[in-house]
């Protein structure tokens, strides 16, 4: 059996396991009271996926789901912010898979986290959002996910190992639980320098918010 076939079968098995985990997530999420703090509870650390200069004046933390259409929309806005505020903005990605409504939410997060094990998180992050419509609408997204891993020249044996590891789910669950503690119910949810943002309309509004923080 080829490495590609092994990966595809591995992803199929994970998809089945994801259904079980989704049920667990629903039960867990509904089992207790939720607060809605205005400030970020868990500070940015070496465990986070971070893009941008270390000492950037503004830190933008995003809780996101790769299959979420709104997340894909804001992905392009954030990319533009990174260009407009080059050297002044640091972006942090945290997983918040909405498994109740997005069947590939956890699997796509696993794909990204596994790519990250080989230093290609942000490259896979960009591929997933740029191609969201293709894999979201596919009856079986696993071949597409495998093709993205190949495109990034990942070690496929390691990729298969990592995507099946408990460490991957632990990281995703940790981000999700942090988000739940924040009272997050939908994606994307942004924090700017630790403060939760409300609904953002246009790009100009988003840019203005970042600009105000930079000029403080």
CSV table of C-alpha atoms in Angstrom, one decimal:
chain,number,residue,atom,x,y,z
A,1,UNK,CA,0.0,0.0,0.0
A,2,UNK,CA,1.4,3.4,-0.9
A,3,UNK,CA,2.1,6.2,1.6
A,4,UNK,CA,-0.7,8.2,0.0
A,5,UNK,CA,-3.2,5.3,0.5
A,6,UNK,CA,-2.1,4.9,4.1
A,7,UNK,CA,-2.7,8.6,4.7
A,8,UNK,CA,-6.2,8.5,3.1
A,9,UNK,CA,-7.2,5.5,5.2
A,10,UNK,CA,-5.8,7.1,8.3
A,11,UNK,CA,-7.8,10.2,7.7
A,12,UNK,CA,-11.0,8.1,7.1
A,13,UNK,CA,-10.5,6.4,10.5
A,14,UNK,CA,-9.9,9.7,12.1
A,15,UNK,CA,-13.1,11.0,10.6
A,16,UNK,CA,-15.1,8.2,12.3
A,17,UNK,CA,-13.3,8.9,15.5
A,18,UNK,CA,-14.2,12.6,15.1
A,19,UNK,CA,-17.9,11.8,15.3
A,20,UNK,CA,-17.4,10.3,18.8
A,21,UNK,CA,-15.3,13.3,19.8
A,22,UNK,CA,-17.9,15.7,18.5
A,23,UNK,CA,-20.5,14.1,20.7
A,24,UNK,CA,-18.2,14.4,23.7
A,25,UNK,CA,-17.6,18.1,22.9
A,26,UNK,CA,-21.3,18.8,22.7
A,27,UNK,CA,-21.9,17.1,26.1
A,28,UNK,CA,-18.9,18.8,27.7
A,29,UNK,CA,-19.8,22.2,26.3
A,30,UNK,CA,-23.3,22.0,27.6
A,31,UNK,CA,-22.5,20.5,31.0
A,32,UNK,CA,-21.6,23.7,32.9
A,33,UNK,CA,-22.1,27.4,33.2
A,34,UNK,CA,-20.1,29.7,30.9
A,35,UNK,CA,-18.7,33.1,31.7
A,36,UNK,CA,-18.1,35.7,29.1
A,37,UNK,CA,-14.9,37.5,30.2
A,38,UNK,CA,-13.8,40.6,28.3
A,39,UNK,CA,-10.1,39.8,28.6
A,40,UNK,CA,-8.1,36.9,27.3
A,41,UNK,CA,-7.7,34.2,30.0
A,42,UNK,CA,-4.8,32.2,28.6
A,43,UNK,CA,-1.8,34.4,27.7
A,44,UNK,CA,0.1,33.8,24.4
A,45,UNK,CA,2.9,31.2,25.0
A,46,UNK,CA,5.3,29.0,23.1
A,47,UNK,CA,2.5,26.5,22.7
A,48,UNK,CA,0.6,28.8,20.4
A,49,UNK,CA,1.0,29.2,16.6
A,50,UNK,CA,2.3,32.7,16.2
A,51,UNK,CA,3.2,34.7,13.0
A,52,UNK,CA,4.9,38.1,13.2
A,53,UNK,CA,7.7,39.7,15.1
A,54,UNK,CA,8.1,38.7,18.7
A,55,UNK,CA,7.9,42.2,20.2
A,56,UNK,CA,5.0,43.5,18.0
A,57,UNK,CA,3.0,46.2,19.7
A,58,UNK,CA,-0.3,44.6,18.8
A,59,UNK,CA,-1.1,40.9,19.4
A,60,UNK,CA,-4.2,39.6,17.5
A,61,UNK,CA,-5.5,36.2,18.9
A,62,UNK,CA,-8.0,34.4,16.8
A,63,UNK,CA,-10.2,31.4,17.8
A,64,UNK,CA,-11.1,29.8,14.5
A,65,UNK,CA,-12.5,26.9,12.6
A,66,UNK,CA,-10.9,26.0,9.2
A,67,UNK,CA,-14.3,25.0,7.8
A,68,UNK,CA,-16.1,28.2,9.0
A,69,UNK,CA,-17.0,30.4,6.0
A,70,UNK,CA,-16.8,33.6,8.2
A,71,UNK,CA,-13.3,32.5,9.2
A,72,UNK,CA,-12.3,32.2,5.6
A,73,UNK,CA,-13.6,35.7,5.0
A,74,UNK,CA,-11.6,37.2,7.9
A,75,UNK,CA,-8.6,35.1,6.9
A,76,UNK,CA,-8.1,37.5,3.9
A,77,UNK,CA,-8.7,40.5,6.1
A,78,UNK,CA,-6.0,39.4,8.6
A,79,UNK,CA,-3.6,38.7,5.8
A,80,UNK,CA,-4.1,42.3,4.6
A,81,UNK,CA,-3.6,43.6,8.2
A,82,UNK,CA,-0.3,41.7,8.4
A,83,UNK,CA,0.8,43.5,5.2
A,84,UNK,CA,-0.5,46.9,6.2
A,85,UNK,CA,1.0,46.7,9.7
A,86,UNK,CA,4.2,44.8,8.8
A,87,UNK,CA,6.5,44.5,11.8
A,88,UNK,CA,3.8,45.9,14.2
A,89,UNK,CA,1.3,43.1,14.3
A,90,UNK,CA,1.6,39.5,15.7
A,91,UNK,CA,-1.1,37.0,14.8
A,92,UNK,CA,-2.0,34.0,17.0
A,93,UNK,CA,-4.2,31.1,15.8
A,94,UNK,CA,-6.1,29.0,18.2
A,95,UNK,CA,-8.4,26.1,17.3
A,96,UNK,CA,-12.1,26.3,18.0
A,97,UNK,CA,-13.6,23.5,15.8
A,98,UNK,CA,-17.4,23.7,15.5
A,99,UNK,CA,-17.9,20.0,15.1
A,100,UNK,CA,-21.6,20.2,15.6
A,101,UNK,CA,-22.1,21.9,12.3
A,102,UNK,CA,-18.8,21.3,10.3
A,103,UNK,CA,-18.0,17.7,9.6
A,104,UNK,CA,-14.4,18.4,8.7
A,105,UNK,CA,-13.7,20.9,11.5
A,106,UNK,CA,-11.6,18.6,13.7
A,107,UNK,CA,-10.0,16.7,10.8
A,108,UNK,CA,-8.8,19.9,9.2
A,109,UNK,CA,-7.5,21.1,12.5
A,110,UNK,CA,-5.6,17.8,12.9
A,111,UNK,CA,-4.2,18.3,9.4
A,112,UNK,CA,-2.9,21.8,10.3
A,113,UNK,CA,-1.5,20.7,13.6
A,114,UNK,CA,0.3,17.7,12.0
A,115,UNK,CA,1.8,19.9,9.4
A,116,UNK,CA,3.0,22.1,12.2
A,117,UNK,CA,4.9,19.2,13.6
A,118,UNK,CA,7.1,19.6,10.5
A,119,UNK,CA,7.3,23.4,10.7
A,120,UNK,CA,4.6,24.0,8.1
A,121,UNK,CA,1.6,25.0,10.2
A,122,UNK,CA,1.1,28.4,8.6
A,123,UNK,CA,1.6,27.1,5.1
A,124,UNK,CA,-1.1,24.5,5.7
A,125,UNK,CA,-3.3,27.1,7.4
A,126,UNK,CA,-3.1,29.2,4.3
A,127,UNK,CA,-3.8,26.2,2.0
A,128,UNK,CA,-6.8,25.2,4.0
A,129,UNK,CA,-8.4,28.6,3.9
A,130,UNK,CA,-7.5,29.4,0.3
A,131,UNK,CA,-9.0,26.0,-0.8
A,132,UNK,CA,-11.9,25.9,1.8
A,133,UNK,CA,-14.7,25.7,-0.8
A,134,UNK,CA,-13.1,22.7,-2.5
A,135,UNK,CA,-12.6,20.5,0.5
A,136,UNK,CA,-15.7,21.6,2.3
A,137,UNK,CA,-17.9,20.7,-0.6
A,138,UNK,CA,-16.1,17.4,-1.2
A,139,UNK,CA,-18.0,14.2,-0.2
A,140,UNK,CA,-14.5,12.9,1.0
A,141,UNK,CA,-11.9,15.6,1.8
A,142,UNK,CA,-9.2,13.2,2.7
A,143,UNK,CA,-7.6,13.0,-0.7
A,144,UNK,CA,-7.4,16.8,-0.9
A,145,UNK,CA,-5.9,17.0,2.6
A,146,UNK,CA,-3.3,14.4,1.5
A,147,UNK,CA,-2.6,16.4,-1.7
A,148,UNK,CA,-1.9,19.5,0.5
A,149,UNK,CA,0.5,17.6,2.6
A,150,UNK,CA,2.3,16.4,-0.6
A,151,UNK,CA,2.3,19.9,-1.9
A,152,UNK,CA,4.2,21.0,1.2
A,153,UNK,CA,6.7,18.2,0.8
A,154,UNK,CA,5.9,16.8,4.2
A,155,UNK,CA,7.3,13.5,5.4
A,156,UNK,CA,4.1,11.4,4.8
A,157,UNK,CA,5.1,8.7,7.2
A,158,UNK,CA,5.5,11.2,10.0
A,159,UNK,CA,2.4,13.1,9.0
A,160,UNK,CA,0.3,9.9,9.3
A,161,UNK,CA,1.9,9.1,12.7
A,162,UNK,CA,1.2,12.6,14.0
A,163,UNK,CA,-2.3,12.9,12.7
A,164,UNK,CA,-3.2,9.7,14.6
A,165,UNK,CA,-1.5,10.9,17.8
A,166,UNK,CA,-3.2,11.9,21.1
A,167,UNK,CA,-0.9,14.9,21.2
A,168,UNK,CA,-2.7,16.4,18.2
A,169,UNK,CA,-6.2,16.1,19.8
A,170,UNK,CA,-4.9,17.3,23.2
A,171,UNK,CA,-3.7,20.6,21.6
A,172,UNK,CA,-7.0,21.1,19.7
A,173,UNK,CA,-9.0,20.3,22.9
A,174,UNK,CA,-6.9,22.6,25.0
A,175,UNK,CA,-7.5,25.5,22.6
A,176,UNK,CA,-11.2,24.7,22.4
A,177,UNK,CA,-11.6,24.5,26.2
A,178,UNK,CA,-9.8,27.9,26.6
A,179,UNK,CA,-12.2,29.3,24.1
A,180,UNK,CA,-15.2,27.9,25.9
A,181,UNK,CA,-14.0,29.4,29.2
A,182,UNK,CA,-14.0,32.7,27.3
A,183,UNK,CA,-17.7,32.2,26.6
A,184,UNK,CA,-16.9,31.8,22.9
A,185,UNK,CA,-19.8,30.3,20.9
A,186,UNK,CA,-19.0,31.1,17.3
A,187,UNK,CA,-16.0,31.8,15.1
A,188,UNK,CA,-14.0,33.7,14.4
A,189,UNK,CA,-13.6,35.4,17.7
A,190,UNK,CA,-10.7,37.9,18.0
A,191,UNK,CA,-8.8,39.4,20.9
A,192,UNK,CA,-6.7,42.5,20.4
A,193,UNK,CA,-4.0,42.9,23.0
A,194,UNK,CA,-6.0,40.7,25.3
A,195,UNK,CA,-9.4,42.4,24.8
A,196,UNK,CA,-12.3,40.6,23.2
A,197,UNK,CA,-13.5,42.4,20.0
A,198,UNK,CA,-17.2,42.7,19.1
A,199,UNK,CA,-18.6,42.2,15.6
A,200,UNK,CA,-16.3,43.7,13.0
A,201,UNK,CA,-17.9,45.0,9.8
A,202,UNK,CA,-15.5,46.3,7.1
A,203,UNK,CA,-11.8,45.9,6.7
A,204,UNK,CA,-11.4,49.7,7.4
A,205,UNK,CA,-13.1,49.2,10.8
A,206,UNK,CA,-10.7,46.3,11.5
A,207,UNK,CA,-7.7,48.4,10.4
A,208,UNK,CA,-8.8,51.3,12.6
A,209,UNK,CA,-9.0,49.1,15.7
A,210,UNK,CA,-5.5,47.8,15.1
A,211,UNK,CA,-4.2,51.3,14.3
A,212,UNK,CA,-5.6,52.7,17.6
A,213,UNK,CA,-3.7,50.1,19.5
A,214,UNK,CA,-0.5,50.8,17.7
A,215,UNK,CA,-0.8,54.5,18.4
A,216,UNK,CA,-1.4,54.1,22.1
